[in-house]
Short mmCIF file of C-alpha atoms in Angstrom, two decimals:
data_model
loop_
_atom_site.label_atom_id
_atom_site.label_comp_id
_atom_site.label_asym_id
_atom_site.label_seq_id
_atom_site.Cartn_x
_atom_site.Cartn_y
_atom_site.Cartn_z
CA MET A 1 108.72 58.68 114.87
CA GLU A 2 105.79 61.05 113.10
CA THR A 3 107.32 63.88 115.85
CA ALA A 4 110.72 63.63 114.89
CA ILE A 5 110.08 63.58 111.52
CA PHE A 6 107.91 66.80 111.23
CA LEU A 7 110.57 68.67 113.57
CA ILE A 8 113.61 67.37 111.27
CA PHE A 9 111.64 68.78 107.75
CA GLY A 10 110.42 72.10 110.01
CA ALA A 11 113.76 72.86 111.17
CA LEU A 12 115.00 72.29 107.59
CA ALA A 13 111.91 74.58 105.65
CA LEU A 14 112.69 76.74 108.39
CA VAL A 15 116.62 77.24 107.76
CA SER A 16 116.49 76.76 104.04
CA ALA A 17 113.69 79.32 104.01
CA LEU A 18 116.41 81.83 106.19
CA VAL A 19 118.88 81.28 103.74
CA VAL A 20 116.20 81.92 100.30
CA VAL A 21 115.83 85.15 101.76
CA THR A 22 119.45 86.12 103.11
CA HIS A 23 122.28 84.00 100.28
CA LYS A 24 123.67 86.68 97.88
CA SER A 25 123.50 84.59 95.19
CA PRO A 26 120.23 84.21 93.41
CA VAL A 27 120.74 80.58 92.13
CA TYR A 28 122.20 78.99 95.72
CA ALA A 29 118.68 81.23 96.74
CA THR A 30 116.65 79.27 94.37
CA MET A 31 118.46 76.28 95.16
CA SER A 32 117.31 76.44 98.93
CA LEU A 33 114.21 77.32 97.66
CA VAL A 34 113.70 73.43 96.74
CA VAL A 35 114.57 72.11 100.18
CA THR A 36 112.06 74.35 101.70
CA LEU A 37 109.42 73.38 99.00
CA PHE A 38 110.37 69.62 99.98
CA SER A 39 110.19 69.90 103.09
CA LEU A 40 106.96 70.93 103.19
CA ALA A 41 105.48 68.27 101.23
CA VAL A 42 106.91 66.02 103.60
CA MET A 43 104.57 68.10 106.09
CA PHE A 44 101.63 67.55 104.18
CA VAL A 45 102.25 63.83 103.57
CA LEU A 46 102.17 63.71 107.68
CA LEU A 47 99.31 65.68 107.96
CA GLY A 48 97.55 63.00 105.94
CA ALA A 49 97.44 64.64 102.79
CA PRO A 50 99.71 63.08 99.85
CA PHE A 51 97.94 63.99 96.91
CA ILE A 52 98.98 67.91 98.15
CA GLY A 53 102.15 67.00 98.55
CA ALA A 54 103.06 65.50 95.80
CA LEU A 55 101.48 68.34 93.85
CA GLN A 56 104.37 70.13 96.01
CA VAL A 57 106.57 68.60 94.60
CA LEU A 58 105.71 68.73 91.01
CA VAL A 59 104.56 72.02 90.47
CA TYR A 60 106.20 74.13 92.90
CA ALA A 61 109.32 72.48 93.48
CA GLY A 62 109.72 71.13 90.11
CA ALA A 63 107.73 73.49 87.46
CA ILE A 64 108.08 76.73 89.62
CA VAL A 65 111.31 76.52 90.47
CA VAL A 66 112.59 75.81 87.40
CA LEU A 67 110.78 78.57 85.47
CA PHE A 68 112.81 80.91 88.53
CA LEU A 69 116.28 78.97 87.30
CA PHE A 70 115.77 80.03 83.67
CA VAL A 71 114.36 83.66 84.37
CA LEU A 72 117.87 83.87 86.56
CA MET A 73 119.84 82.28 83.56
CA LEU A 74 117.64 84.19 81.17
CA LEU A 75 118.60 87.45 82.73
CA ASN A 76 122.20 86.75 83.80
CA ILE A 77 121.77 87.83 87.33
CA SER A 78 125.26 87.06 89.08
CA LYS A 79 126.43 87.58 92.47
CA GLU A 80 125.96 90.55 93.82
CA GLU A 81 129.26 92.48 93.04
CA HIS A 82 129.44 95.77 95.82
CA ARG A 83 127.20 95.98 99.09
CA HIS A 84 125.37 99.58 99.74
CA GLU A 85 125.32 100.53 103.64
CA GLY A 86 120.95 101.19 103.37
CA GLN A 87 120.94 97.10 102.78
CA SER A 88 122.38 95.87 105.81
CA VAL A 89 119.74 98.41 107.47
CA HIS A 90 116.88 97.07 105.11
CA ARG A 91 118.06 92.93 105.92
CA TRP A 92 117.90 93.67 109.78
CA VAL A 93 114.46 95.56 109.84
CA ALA A 94 113.50 92.69 107.56
CA LEU A 95 114.71 89.70 110.12
CA LEU A 96 112.70 92.18 113.03
CA GLY A 97 109.93 92.16 110.99
CA ALA A 98 109.94 88.34 110.43
CA GLY A 99 111.00 87.72 114.00
CA ALA A 100 108.20 90.00 115.23
CA PHE A 101 105.52 88.26 112.67
CA THR A 102 106.46 84.89 113.90
CA GLY A 103 106.22 85.21 117.28
CA LEU A 104 102.60 86.47 116.81
CA LEU A 105 101.53 83.77 114.76
CA VAL A 106 103.05 80.51 116.84
CA PRO A 107 100.70 81.49 119.54
CA LEU A 108 97.97 81.61 117.41
CA ILE A 109 98.74 78.61 115.96
CA TYR A 110 99.13 76.91 119.01
CA ARG A 111 95.77 78.24 120.43
CA ALA A 112 94.01 76.69 117.38
CA SER A 113 95.46 73.21 117.28
CA GLN A 114 94.61 73.02 120.90
CA SER A 115 91.20 74.11 119.73
CA ARG A 116 88.46 71.49 120.92
CA ASN A 117 86.02 73.02 117.65
CA ALA A 118 89.22 71.55 115.30
CA GLY A 119 87.92 68.62 113.60
CA ALA A 120 89.49 65.77 112.91
CA LEU A 121 91.11 65.36 109.53
CA THR A 122 88.42 62.55 107.80
CA GLU A 123 88.94 60.47 104.19
CA GLU A 124 86.43 63.24 102.32
CA PHE A 125 88.21 66.00 103.55
CA VAL A 126 91.37 65.06 102.07
CA SER A 127 90.52 63.05 99.37
CA VAL A 128 91.30 64.08 95.88
CA ARG A 129 87.73 64.07 94.78
CA ALA A 130 86.86 66.18 96.99
CA PHE A 131 89.62 68.40 95.78
CA ALA A 132 88.81 68.13 92.30
CA ARG A 133 84.96 68.78 93.06
CA ASP A 134 86.33 71.93 94.90
CA LEU A 135 88.51 73.20 92.70
CA PHE A 136 86.63 72.71 89.40
CA THR A 137 83.57 74.27 90.50
CA ARG A 138 83.81 76.67 93.31
CA TYR A 139 87.50 77.42 92.72
CA LEU A 140 87.10 77.05 88.83
CA LEU A 141 87.49 80.72 88.48
CA GLN A 142 90.25 81.54 90.66
CA PHE A 143 92.23 78.43 88.91
CA GLU A 144 91.92 79.95 86.20
CA ILE A 145 93.05 83.34 86.69
CA VAL A 146 95.94 82.01 88.01
CA GLY A 147 96.71 80.06 84.84
CA LEU A 148 96.18 83.45 83.15
CA LEU A 149 98.44 85.66 85.38
CA LEU A 150 101.39 82.42 85.25
CA LEU A 151 101.11 83.11 81.39
CA VAL A 152 101.28 86.69 81.93
CA ALA A 153 103.82 86.68 83.97
CA VAL A 154 106.15 84.17 81.18
CA VAL A 155 105.35 86.45 78.53
CA ALA A 156 106.83 89.37 80.64
CA ALA A 157 109.76 87.92 81.97
CA THR A 158 110.48 87.00 78.18
CA VAL A 159 109.45 90.57 77.05
CA VAL A 160 112.23 92.24 79.51
CA ALA A 161 114.41 89.51 78.84
CA ARG A 162 114.80 90.15 75.42
CA ARG A 163 118.05 92.36 74.78
CA PRO A 164 118.36 95.41 72.07
CA PRO A 165 120.42 95.11 68.88
CA ASP A 166 123.91 95.80 68.83
CA ALA A 167 125.22 99.15 67.30
CA SER A 168 125.76 96.93 64.09
CA GLY A 169 122.14 96.02 63.83
CA ALA A 170 123.02 92.43 64.28
CA SER A 171 120.36 89.96 66.56
CA PRO A 172 122.04 89.15 69.59
CA VAL A 173 120.42 85.79 68.91
CA THR A 174 122.81 85.40 65.63
CA ALA A 175 126.17 85.06 65.70
CA PRO A 176 127.67 88.05 63.15
CA GLY A 177 128.42 85.93 59.54
CA SER A 178 125.95 83.54 60.16
CA PRO A 179 123.87 82.87 57.22
CA THR A 180 120.88 84.32 59.17
CA ASP A 181 122.92 87.69 59.55
CA SER A 182 123.26 88.26 55.98
CA PRO A 183 120.59 89.45 53.89
CA ILE A 184 119.99 86.88 50.79
CA SER A 185 120.92 89.06 48.22
CA GLU A 186 124.31 88.11 49.36
CA VAL A 187 124.73 85.56 49.24
CA GLU A 188 125.85 83.41 46.30
CA PRO A 189 124.64 80.31 45.02
#
């Protein structure tokens, strides 16, 4: 039964990941990314790591993808209007490269899974206590750096998405004629 569930969600993850990189609409690609991340969370649960699966759903499928959608809506990216001829060549090169990489990776994974040196997953290895101990002792600096990089990315996306004021000098956030658009001296009591 576990093998059938693994194969179903593995195929779903592969198909939705292909949709992420091939779909023209960024919103549909982002929604396919949610399906991919949820499928990976199911596979983590099947591997005996339910905490990592829950983190996958909460952090990646929840927070990160919502951030992606927020940036897409903030930048107002729409569907690609016209294709350039060079893009189809780049797409085929990328697909061939991904296929070659997968062809090289699958035998390595199979050999590693058949290895006798691969130890069994013990409860201590996949427990939340061991995860927290490693995260906040051995990997604390890396954890803090990732948090700082995410903060910088959010600030940079906000700065890039800001629109300059139009020719009349009105801010794009306020509508012309609104009370915040006019100077205080012009407002009559």
